[in-house]
Amino acid sequence: HPLASFFHLFFRVGAILVYLLCEILSSSFIACMVTIILLLSCDFWTVKNITGRLMVGLRWWNQVDDDGKSHWVFESRKGKKPSSDAESRIFWLALIVCPIIWVIFAFSTLFSFKIKWLAVVIMGVVLQGANLYGYVRCKVGGRTNLKSMATNYIGRQFFRQVRSLFIYLLVHLKIHTC
């Protein structure tokens, strides 16, 4: 799906480039803000509804029942491999890297006191972060608790580090017994 891959990257990279080059290309803050928010909105919709399904076989949505309760629904295409490994890598790389870039932009707007850009940057973090969260939940399973998964991962990493340190001490330090 080369067209899906193109649009998966186009809106994301376009919003970042417009944000970076906005003060050079235009003197109108409002025009830049509207352009960035439109690109971010198009990206959110495209990734959520089209590219996730076509490129990796995942989709998610939020559903409100008759009682007014919100339910998140996560779907994964079982038994069918995504189109190609390259498309899958493009999808996940862009899905992970772009929200990180927007978080960096958020800190830079705070530290440089460009507060007028903060709303735009927060929109980038929220929209792209929501897609990242939704697709990670699809990938690991809608019922898997991400907090427990992260805790288990950190615990395993800590255990490996302690074990490596212990082995290092046994091998490299001479322990003399009297």
Coordinates of N, CA, C and O in Angstrom, one line a residue:
H1 N 0.8 -1.2 0.0 CA 0.0 0.0 0.0 C 0.9 1.3 0.0 O 1.0 1.9 1.0
P2 N 1.5 1.6 -1.1 CA 2.4 2.7 -1.2 C 1.6 4.1 -0.9 O 2.2 5.0 -0.3
L3 N 0.4 4.2 -1.3 CA -0.4 5.4 -1.1 C -0.7 5.6 0.4 O -0.6 6.7 0.9
A4 N -1.0 4.5 1.1 CA -1.3 4.6 2.5 C 0.0 5.0 3.2 O 0.0 5.8 4.2
S5 N 1.1 4.4 2.8 CA 2.4 4.7 3.4 C 2.8 6.2 3.2 O 3.3 6.9 4.1
F6 N 2.5 6.7 2.0 CA 2.8 8.1 1.7 C 2.0 9.0 2.6 O 2.5 9.9 3.3
F7 N 0.7 8.8 2.8 CA -0.2 9.7 3.6 C 0.1 9.4 5.1 O -0.1 10.4 5.9
H8 N 0.5 8.2 5.5 CA 0.9 8.0 6.8 C 2.0 9.0 7.2 O 2.1 9.5 8.3
L9 N 3.0 9.2 6.3 CA 4.1 10.0 6.6 C 3.8 11.5 6.2 O 4.3 12.4 6.9
F10 N 3.1 11.7 5.2 CA 2.9 13.1 4.7 C 2.3 14.0 5.7 O 2.8 15.1 6.0
F11 N 1.2 13.7 6.4 CA 0.6 14.6 7.3 C 1.4 14.8 8.6 O 1.5 15.9 9.1
R12 N 2.1 13.7 9.0 CA 2.9 13.8 10.2 C 4.1 14.7 10.0 O 4.4 15.6 10.8
V13 N 4.8 14.3 8.9 CA 6.1 15.1 8.6 C 5.7 16.5 8.2 O 6.4 17.5 8.6
G14 N 4.6 16.7 7.5 CA 4.1 18.0 7.1 C 3.8 18.9 8.3 O 4.2 20.1 8.3
A15 N 3.2 18.4 9.3 CA 2.9 19.2 10.5 C 4.2 19.6 11.2 O 4.3 20.7 11.6
I16 N 5.1 18.7 11.3 CA 6.4 19.0 11.9 C 7.2 20.0 11.1 O 7.7 21.0 11.7
L17 N 7.2 19.9 9.8 CA 7.9 20.8 9.0 C 7.3 22.2 9.0 O 8.0 23.2 9.1
V18 N 5.9 22.3 9.0 CA 5.3 23.6 9.0 C 5.6 24.2 10.4 O 5.8 25.4 10.5
Y19 N 5.6 23.5 11.5 CA 5.9 24.0 12.8 C 7.3 24.6 12.8 O 7.5 25.7 13.3
L20 N 8.3 23.8 12.3 CA 9.7 24.3 12.3 C 9.9 25.5 11.4 O 10.7 26.3 11.7
L21 N 9.2 25.5 10.2 CA 9.5 26.5 9.2 C 8.5 27.7 9.2 O 8.6 28.6 8.4
C22 N 7.6 27.6 10.1 CA 6.4 28.6 10.1 C 6.9 30.0 10.2 O 6.4 30.9 9.5
E23 N 7.8 30.3 11.1 CA 8.2 31.7 11.3 C 9.0 32.2 10.1 O 9.1 33.4 9.9
I24 N 9.6 31.3 9.4 CA 10.4 31.7 8.2 C 9.5 32.0 7.0 O 9.6 32.9 6.3
L25 N 8.5 31.1 6.9 CA 7.6 31.1 5.7 C 6.4 32.1 5.8 O 6.0 32.6 4.8
S26 N 6.0 32.4 7.0 CA 4.8 33.3 7.2 C 4.9 34.1 8.4 O 5.5 33.7 9.4
S27 N 4.4 35.3 8.4 CA 4.4 36.1 9.6 C 3.1 36.0 10.4 O 2.9 36.6 11.4
S28 N 2.1 35.2 9.8 CA 0.8 35.1 10.5 C 0.8 33.8 11.4 O 0.8 32.7 10.9
F29 N 0.7 34.1 12.7 CA 0.7 32.9 13.6 C -0.6 32.1 13.4 O -0.6 30.9 13.4
I30 N -1.7 32.8 13.1 CA -3.0 32.2 13.0 C -3.0 31.2 11.8 O -3.5 30.1 11.9
A31 N -2.4 31.7 10.6 CA -2.4 30.8 9.5 C -1.5 29.6 9.7 O -1.9 28.5 9.3
C32 N -0.4 29.8 10.4 CA 0.5 28.6 10.8 C -0.3 27.7 11.7 O -0.2 26.4 11.5
M33 N -0.9 28.2 12.7 CA -1.6 27.4 13.7 C -2.7 26.6 13.0 O -2.8 25.4 13.3
V34 N -3.5 27.2 12.2 CA -4.6 26.5 11.5 C -4.0 25.4 10.6 O -4.6 24.3 10.6
T35 N -3.0 25.7 9.9 CA -2.4 24.7 9.0 C -1.9 23.5 9.8 O -2.1 22.4 9.4
I36 N -1.2 23.8 10.9 CA -0.6 22.7 11.7 C -1.7 21.8 12.3 O -1.7 20.6 12.2
I37 N -2.8 22.5 12.8 CA -3.9 21.7 13.4 C -4.6 20.9 12.3 O -5.1 19.8 12.6
L38 N -4.8 21.5 11.1 CA -5.4 20.7 10.1 C -4.6 19.5 9.7 O -5.1 18.4 9.5
L39 N -3.3 19.7 9.6 CA -2.4 18.5 9.2 C -2.5 17.5 10.3 O -2.5 16.3 10.1
L40 N -2.4 17.9 11.6 CA -2.5 17.0 12.7 C -3.9 16.2 12.7 O -3.9 15.0 13.0
S41 N -4.9 16.9 12.4 CA -6.3 16.3 12.4 C -6.4 15.3 11.3 O -6.9 14.2 11.5
C42 N -5.9 15.7 10.1 CA -5.9 14.8 9.0 C -5.0 13.5 9.3 O -5.4 12.4 8.9
D43 N -3.9 13.8 9.9 CA -3.0 12.6 10.3 C -3.8 11.7 11.3 O -3.8 10.5 11.1
F44 N -4.4 12.3 12.3 CA -5.1 11.5 13.3 C -6.2 10.6 12.6 O -6.2 9.4 12.8
W45 N -7.0 11.2 11.8 CA -8.1 10.5 11.1 C -7.5 9.4 10.2 O -8.0 8.3 10.1
T46 N -6.5 9.8 9.4 CA -5.9 8.9 8.4 C -5.3 7.7 9.1 O -5.5 6.5 8.7
V47 N -4.5 7.9 10.1 CA -3.8 6.8 10.8 C -4.8 5.9 11.5 O -4.8 4.7 11.5
K48 N -5.8 6.5 12.2 CA -6.8 5.8 13.0 C -7.7 5.0 12.1 O -8.0 3.8 12.4
N49 N -8.1 5.5 11.0 CA -9.1 4.8 10.2 C -8.6 4.1 8.9 O -9.3 3.2 8.4
I50 N -7.4 4.5 8.4 CA -7.0 3.9 7.2 C -5.7 3.2 7.3 O -5.6 2.0 7.1
T51 N -4.6 3.9 7.6 CA -3.3 3.3 7.5 C -3.0 2.2 8.5 O -2.3 1.3 8.2
G52 N -3.6 2.3 9.7 CA -3.4 1.3 10.7 C -4.0 0.0 10.2 O -3.4 -1.1 10.4
R53 N -5.2 0.1 9.6 CA -5.8 -1.1 9.1 C -5.1 -1.7 7.9 O -4.9 -2.9 7.9
L54 N -4.7 -0.9 7.0 CA -4.0 -1.4 5.8 C -2.6 -1.8 6.0 O -2.1 -2.8 5.5
M55 N -1.8 -1.1 6.8 CA -0.4 -1.3 6.9 C 0.0 -2.4 8.0 O 0.9 -3.1 7.8
V56 N -0.8 -2.5 9.1 CA -0.5 -3.4 10.1 C -1.7 -4.3 10.6 O -1.5 -5.1 11.5
G57 N -2.8 -4.0 10.0 CA -4.0 -4.9 10.3 C -4.5 -4.6 11.7 O -5.1 -5.5 12.4
L58 N -4.4 -3.4 12.2 CA -4.9 -3.0 13.5 C -5.9 -1.8 13.4 O -5.7 -1.0 12.5
R59 N -6.9 -1.8 14.3 CA -7.7 -0.6 14.4 C -8.3 -0.5 15.8 O -8.4 -1.5 16.5
W60 N -8.7 0.7 16.2 CA -9.2 1.0 17.5 C -10.2 2.1 17.4 O -10.2 2.9 16.5
W61 N -11.2 2.1 18.3 CA -12.1 3.2 18.4 C -12.7 3.3 19.8 O -12.6 2.3 20.6
N62 N -13.4 4.3 20.1 CA -14.1 4.5 21.4 C -15.6 4.5 21.1 O -16.0 5.2 20.2
Q63 N -16.3 3.8 21.9 CA -17.7 3.6 21.7 C -18.4 4.0 23.0 O -18.0 3.6 24.1
V64 N -19.5 4.8 23.0 CA -20.2 5.2 24.1 C -21.5 4.4 24.1 O -22.3 4.5 23.1
D65 N -21.8 3.7 25.2 CA -23.0 2.9 25.3 C -24.2 3.7 25.7 O -24.1 4.9 25.9
D66 N -25.4 3.1 25.8 CA -26.6 3.8 26.2 C -26.6 4.5 27.6 O -27.3 5.4 27.8
D67 N -25.8 3.9 28.4 CA -25.6 4.4 29.8 C -24.7 5.6 29.9 O -24.5 6.2 30.9
G68 N -24.0 5.9 28.8 CA -23.1 7.0 28.7 C -21.7 6.6 29.1 O -20.8 7.5 29.2
K69 N -21.4 5.3 29.2 CA -20.1 4.8 29.6 C -19.3 4.7 28.3 O -19.8 4.2 27.3
S70 N -18.0 5.0 28.4 CA -17.1 5.0 27.3 C -16.4 3.6 27.3 O -15.9 3.2 28.3
H71 N -16.3 3.0 26.1 CA -15.7 1.7 26.0 C -14.7 1.8 24.8 O -15.0 2.2 23.7
W72 N -13.5 1.4 25.1 CA -12.4 1.3 24.1 C -12.5 0.0 23.4 O -12.5 -1.1 24.1
V73 N -12.5 -0.1 22.1 CA -12.5 -1.3 21.3 C -11.2 -1.4 20.5 O -10.8 -0.5 19.8
F74 N -10.5 -2.5 20.7 CA -9.2 -2.8 20.0 C -9.3 -4.0 19.1 O -9.8 -5.0 19.6
E75 N -9.0 -3.9 17.8 CA -9.1 -5.0 17.0 C -7.7 -5.3 16.3 O -7.0 -4.4 16.0
S76 N -7.5 -6.6 16.1 CA -6.3 -7.0 15.4 C -6.7 -8.1 14.4 O -7.4 -9.0 14.7
R77 N -6.1 -7.9 13.2 CA -6.4 -8.9 12.2 C -5.6 -10.2 12.5 O -4.4 -10.2 12.3
K78 N -6.3 -11.2 12.8 CA -5.6 -12.5 13.2 C -5.4 -13.3 12.0 O -6.2 -13.4 11.1
G79 N -4.3 -14.0 12.0 CA -4.0 -15.0 11.0 C -3.6 -14.5 9.7 O -3.2 -15.2 8.8
K80 N -3.6 -13.2 9.5 CA -3.2 -12.6 8.2 C -2.1 -11.6 8.5 O -2.2 -10.7 9.3
K81 N -1.0 -11.9 7.8 CA 0.2 -11.0 8.0 C 0.0 -9.7 7.3 O -0.6 -9.6 6.3
P82 N 0.5 -8.6 7.9 CA 0.4 -7.3 7.3 C 1.0 -7.3 5.9 O 1.8 -8.2 5.6
S83 N 0.8 -6.3 5.1 CA 1.2 -6.2 3.8 C 2.6 -6.5 3.6 O 3.0 -7.4 2.8
S84 N 3.5 -5.8 4.2 CA 4.9 -6.1 4.1 C 5.7 -5.7 5.4 O 5.1 -4.8 6.2
D85 N 6.8 -6.2 5.6 CA 7.6 -5.8 6.8 C 8.0 -4.3 6.7 O 8.1 -3.7 7.7
A86 N 8.3 -3.9 5.5 CA 8.7 -2.5 5.3 C 7.6 -1.5 5.7 O 7.8 -0.5 6.4
E87 N 6.4 -1.9 5.3 CA 5.2 -1.0 5.6 C 5.0 -1.0 7.1 O 4.7 0.0 7.7
S88 N 5.2 -2.2 7.7 CA 5.0 -2.3 9.2 C 6.1 -1.4 9.9 O 5.8 -0.7 10.9
R89 N 7.3 -1.5 9.4 CA 8.4 -0.7 10.1 C 8.1 0.8 9.9 O 8.3 1.6 10.8
I90 N 7.7 1.2 8.7 CA 7.3 2.6 8.4 C 6.2 3.1 9.4 O 6.3 4.1 10.0
F91 N 5.2 2.2 9.5 CA 4.1 2.6 10.4 C 4.5 2.8 11.8 O 4.2 3.8 12.4
W92 N 5.2 1.8 12.4 CA 5.6 1.9 13.8 C 6.6 2.9 14.1 O 6.6 3.6 15.1
L93 N 7.6 3.1 13.2 CA 8.6 4.1 13.4 C 8.0 5.5 13.4 O 8.3 6.3 14.3
A94 N 7.1 5.8 12.4 CA 6.5 7.1 12.4 C 5.5 7.3 13.6 O 5.4 8.4 14.2
L95 N 4.9 6.2 14.0 CA 3.9 6.3 15.1 C 4.6 6.6 16.4 O 4.1 7.2 17.3
I96 N 5.8 6.1 16.6 CA 6.6 6.3 17.8 C 7.4 7.5 17.8 O 7.4 8.3 18.8
V97 N 8.1 7.8 16.7 CA 9.0 9.0 16.7 C 8.3 10.3 16.7 O 8.7 11.2 17.4
C98 N 7.2 10.4 16.0 CA 6.6 11.8 15.9 C 6.0 12.3 17.2 O 6.2 13.4 17.5
P99 N 5.3 11.4 18.0 CA 4.9 12.0 19.3 C 6.1 12.4 20.2 O 6.0 13.4 21.0
I100 N 7.2 11.7 20.1 CA 8.4 12.1 20.8 C 8.9 13.4 20.4 O 9.3 14.3 21.2
I101 N 8.9 13.7 19.1 CA 9.3 15.0 18.6 C 8.3 16.1 19.1 O 8.8 17.2 19.5
W102 N 7.0 15.8 19.2 CA 6.1 16.8 19.7 C 6.3 17.1 21.2 O 6.1 18.2 21.6
V103 N 6.7 16.0 21.9 CA 7.0 16.2 23.3 C 8.2 17.1 23.5 O 8.3 18.0 24.3
I104 N 9.2 16.9 22.6 CA 10.4 17.8 22.6 C 10.0 19.2 22.3 O 10.5 20.1 22.9
F105 N 9.2 19.4 21.3 CA 8.7 20.7 21.0 C 8.0 21.3 22.2 O 8.1 22.5 22.4
A106 N 7.2 20.5 22.9 CA 6.5 21.1 24.1 C 7.5 21.6 25.1 O 7.3 22.7 25.6
F107 N 8.5 20.9 25.4 CA 9.5 21.4 26.3 C 10.3 22.6 25.8 O 10.6 23.5 26.5
S108 N 10.6 22.6 24.5 CA 11.3 23.7 23.9 C 10.4 25.0 24.0 O 10.9 26.1 24.2
T109 N 9.1 24.9 23.8 CA 8.2 26.1 23.8 C 8.2 26.6 25.3 O 8.1 27.8 25.5
L110 N 8.2 25.7 26.2 CA 8.2 26.1 27.6 C 9.5 26.8 28.0 O 9.5 27.9 28.6
F111 N 10.6 26.2 27.6 CA 11.9 26.8 28.0 C 12.2 28.0 27.2 O 13.0 28.9 27.7
S112 N 11.7 28.2 26.0 CA 12.0 29.4 25.3 C 10.9 30.5 25.4 O 10.9 31.5 24.8
F113 N 9.9 30.2 26.3 CA 8.8 31.1 26.6 C 8.0 31.5 25.4 O 7.5 32.6 25.3
K114 N 7.9 30.6 24.4 CA 7.0 30.8 23.3 C 5.6 30.2 23.6 O 5.2 29.3 23.0
I115 N 5.0 30.8 24.6 CA 3.7 30.2 25.1 C 2.6 30.2 24.1 O 1.8 29.3 24.2
K116 N 2.6 31.1 23.1 CA 1.5 31.1 22.1 C 1.5 29.8 21.3 O 0.5 29.4 20.8
W117 N 2.7 29.1 21.2 CA 2.8 27.9 20.5 C 2.4 26.6 21.3 O 2.3 25.5 20.8
L118 N 2.2 26.8 22.6 CA 2.0 25.7 23.5 C 0.7 25.0 23.1 O 0.7 23.7 23.2
A119 N -0.3 25.7 22.8 CA -1.6 25.0 22.5 C -1.4 24.1 21.2 O -2.0 23.0 21.1
V120 N -0.7 24.6 20.2 CA -0.5 23.8 19.0 C 0.3 22.6 19.3 O 0.0 21.5 18.8
V121 N 1.4 22.8 20.1 CA 2.2 21.6 20.4 C 1.5 20.6 21.3 O 1.6 19.4 21.1
I122 N 0.6 21.1 22.2 CA -0.1 20.1 23.0 C -1.1 19.3 22.1 O -1.3 18.1 22.3
M123 N -1.7 20.0 21.1 CA -2.5 19.3 20.1 C -1.7 18.2 19.4 O -2.2 17.1 19.2
G124 N -0.5 18.5 19.1 CA 0.4 17.5 18.4 C 0.6 16.3 19.4 O 0.5 15.1 19.0
V125 N 0.9 16.6 20.6 CA 1.2 15.5 21.6 C -0.1 14.7 21.8 O 0.0 13.4 21.8
V126 N -1.2 15.3 22.0 CA -2.5 14.6 22.3 C -2.9 13.8 21.1 O -3.2 12.6 21.3
L127 N -3.0 14.4 19.9 CA -3.5 13.6 18.8 C -2.6 12.5 18.4 O -3.0 11.3 18.2
Q128 N -1.3 12.7 18.3 CA -0.4 11.6 17.9 C -0.2 10.7 19.1 O 0.0 9.5 18.9
G129 N -0.2 11.2 20.3 CA -0.1 10.3 21.5 C -1.3 9.3 21.6 O -1.2 8.2 22.0
A130 N -2.5 9.8 21.2 CA -3.7 9.0 21.3 C -3.6 7.9 20.3 O -4.0 6.7 20.6
N131 N -3.2 8.2 19.1 CA -3.0 7.1 18.1 C -1.9 6.1 18.6 O -2.1 4.9 18.4
L132 N -0.8 6.6 19.1 CA 0.2 5.7 19.6 C -0.4 4.8 20.7 O -0.2 3.5 20.7
Y133 N -1.1 5.3 21.7 CA -1.7 4.6 22.7 C -2.7 3.5 22.2 O -2.6 2.3 22.6
G134 N -3.5 3.9 21.3 CA -4.5 3.0 20.7 C -3.9 1.9 20.0 O -4.3 0.7 20.1
Y135 N -2.8 2.1 19.2 CA -2.2 1.1 18.4 C -1.3 0.2 19.3 O -1.2 -1.0 19.0
V136 N -0.7 0.7 20.3 CA 0.0 -0.1 21.2 C -0.9 -1.1 22.0 O -0.6 -2.3 22.1
R137 N -2.1 -0.6 22.4 CA -3.1 -1.4 23.0 C -3.6 -2.5 22.0 O -3.8 -3.6 22.4
C138 N -3.7 -2.2 20.8 CA -4.1 -3.2 19.8 C -3.1 -4.2 19.6 O -3.4 -5.4 19.6
K139 N -1.8 -3.8 19.6 CA -0.7 -4.7 19.4 C -0.5 -5.7 20.5 O -0.3 -6.9 20.3
V140 N -0.6 -5.2 21.8 CA -0.4 -6.0 22.9 C -1.6 -6.7 23.4 O -1.6 -7.5 24.3
G141 N -2.8 -6.3 22.9 CA -4.0 -6.9 23.3 C -4.8 -5.9 24.1 O -4.3 -5.3 25.0
G142 N -6.1 -5.7 23.8 CA -6.9 -4.7 24.5 C -7.1 -5.0 26.0 O -7.3 -4.1 26.7
R143 N -6.9 -6.2 26.4 CA -7.1 -6.5 27.8 C -5.8 -6.5 28.6 O -5.9 -6.6 29.8
T144 N -4.7 -6.5 28.0 CA -3.4 -6.4 28.7 C -3.3 -5.1 29.4 O -3.5 -4.0 28.8
N145 N -2.9 -5.2 30.6 CA -2.7 -3.9 31.4 C -1.3 -3.4 31.0 O -0.3 -4.1 31.3
L146 N -1.2 -2.2 30.4 CA 0.1 -1.7 30.0 C 1.0 -1.4 31.2 O 2.2 -1.6 31.1
K147 N 0.4 -1.0 32.3 CA 1.2 -0.7 33.5 C 1.9 -2.0 34.0 O 3.0 -2.0 34.3
S148 N 1.1 -3.1 34.1 CA 1.7 -4.4 34.6 C 2.8 -4.9 33.5 O 3.8 -5.4 33.9
M149 N 2.5 -4.7 32.2 CA 3.5 -5.1 31.2 C 4.8 -4.3 31.4 O 5.9 -4.8 31.3
A150 N 4.7 -3.0 31.6 CA 5.9 -2.1 31.8 C 6.6 -2.5 33.1 O 7.8 -2.6 33.1
T151 N 5.8 -2.8 34.1 CA 6.5 -3.2 35.4 C 7.2 -4.5 35.2 O 8.3 -4.6 35.7
N152 N 6.6 -5.5 34.6 CA 7.3 -6.7 34.3 C 8.5 -6.5 33.5 O 9.6 -7.2 33.8
Y153 N 8.5 -5.7 32.5 CA 9.7 -5.5 31.7 C 10.8 -4.8 32.5 O 11.9 -5.2 32.4
I154 N 10.4 -3.8 33.3 CA 11.4 -3.1 34.1 C 12.0 -4.1 35.1 O 13.2 -4.1 35.4
G155 N 11.2 -5.0 35.7 CA 11.7 -6.0 36.6 C 12.6 -6.9 36.0 O 13.7 -7.3 36.6
R156 N 12.3 -7.4 34.8 CA 13.2 -8.3 34.1 C 14.5 -7.6 33.8 O 15.6 -8.2 33.9
Q157 N 14.5 -6.4 33.3 CA 15.7 -5.6 33.0 C 16.6 -5.4 34.3 O 17.8 -5.6 34.2
F158 N 15.9 -5.1 35.4 CA 16.6 -5.0 36.7 C 17.3 -6.3 37.1 O 18.5 -6.3 37.5
F159 N 16.6 -7.4 37.0 CA 17.1 -8.7 37.3 C 18.3 -9.0 36.4 O 19.4 -9.5 36.9
R160 N 18.3 -8.7 35.1 CA 19.4 -9.0 34.2 C 20.6 -8.1 34.6 O 21.7 -8.6 34.6
Q161 N 20.4 -6.9 35.0 CA 21.5 -6.0 35.4 C 22.2 -6.5 36.6 O 23.4 -6.5 36.7
V162 N 21.4 -6.9 37.6 CA 21.9 -7.4 38.9 C 22.7 -8.7 38.6 O 23.8 -8.9 39.1
R163 N 22.1 -9.6 37.8 CA 22.8 -10.8 37.5 C 24.1 -10.6 36.7 O 25.1 -11.2 37.1
S164 N 24.1 -9.6 35.8 CA 25.3 -9.3 35.1 C 26.4 -8.7 36.0 O 27.6 -9.0 35.9
L165 N 26.0 -7.9 36.9 CA 26.9 -7.3 37.9 C 27.5 -8.4 38.8 O 28.7 -8.4 39.1
F166 N 26.7 -9.3 39.2 CA 27.1 -10.4 40.1 C 28.1 -11.3 39.3 O 29.2 -11.6 39.9
I167 N 27.9 -11.6 38.1 CA 28.8 -12.4 37.3 C 30.1 -11.6 37.1 O 31.2 -12.2 37.2
Y168 N 30.0 -10.3 36.8 CA 31.2 -9.5 36.6 C 32.0 -9.5 37.9 O 33.2 -9.7 37.8
L169 N 31.4 -9.4 39.0 CA 32.2 -9.4 40.3 C 32.8 -10.7 40.5 O 34.0 -10.8 41.0
L170 N 32.1 -11.8 40.2 CA 32.7 -13.1 40.4 C 33.9 -13.4 39.5 O 34.9 -14.0 39.9
V171 N 33.8 -12.9 38.2 CA 34.8 -13.1 37.2 C 36.0 -12.2 37.4 O 37.2 -12.6 37.4
H172 N 35.8 -10.9 37.6 CA 36.9 -9.9 37.6 C 37.5 -9.6 38.9 O 38.6 -9.1 39.0
L173 N 36.8 -9.8 40.0 CA 37.3 -9.6 41.3 C 37.8 -10.9 41.9 O 37.1 -11.9 41.8
K174 N 38.9 -10.8 42.4 CA 39.5 -12.0 43.1 C 39.0 -12.0 44.5 O 39.3 -11.2 45.3
I175 N 38.2 -13.1 44.8 CA 37.7 -13.2 46.1 C 38.6 -14.2 46.8 O 38.7 -15.4 46.4
H176 N 39.3 -13.7 47.9 CA 40.2 -14.6 48.6 C 39.5 -15.1 49.9 O 38.9 -14.4 50.6
T177 N 39.7 -16.3 50.1 CA 39.1 -16.9 51.3 C 40.3 -17.4 52.1 O 41.3 -17.9 51.6
C178 N 40.3 -17.1 53.4 CA 41.4 -17.5 54.2 C 41.2 -18.9 54.8 O 40.2 -19.4 55.1

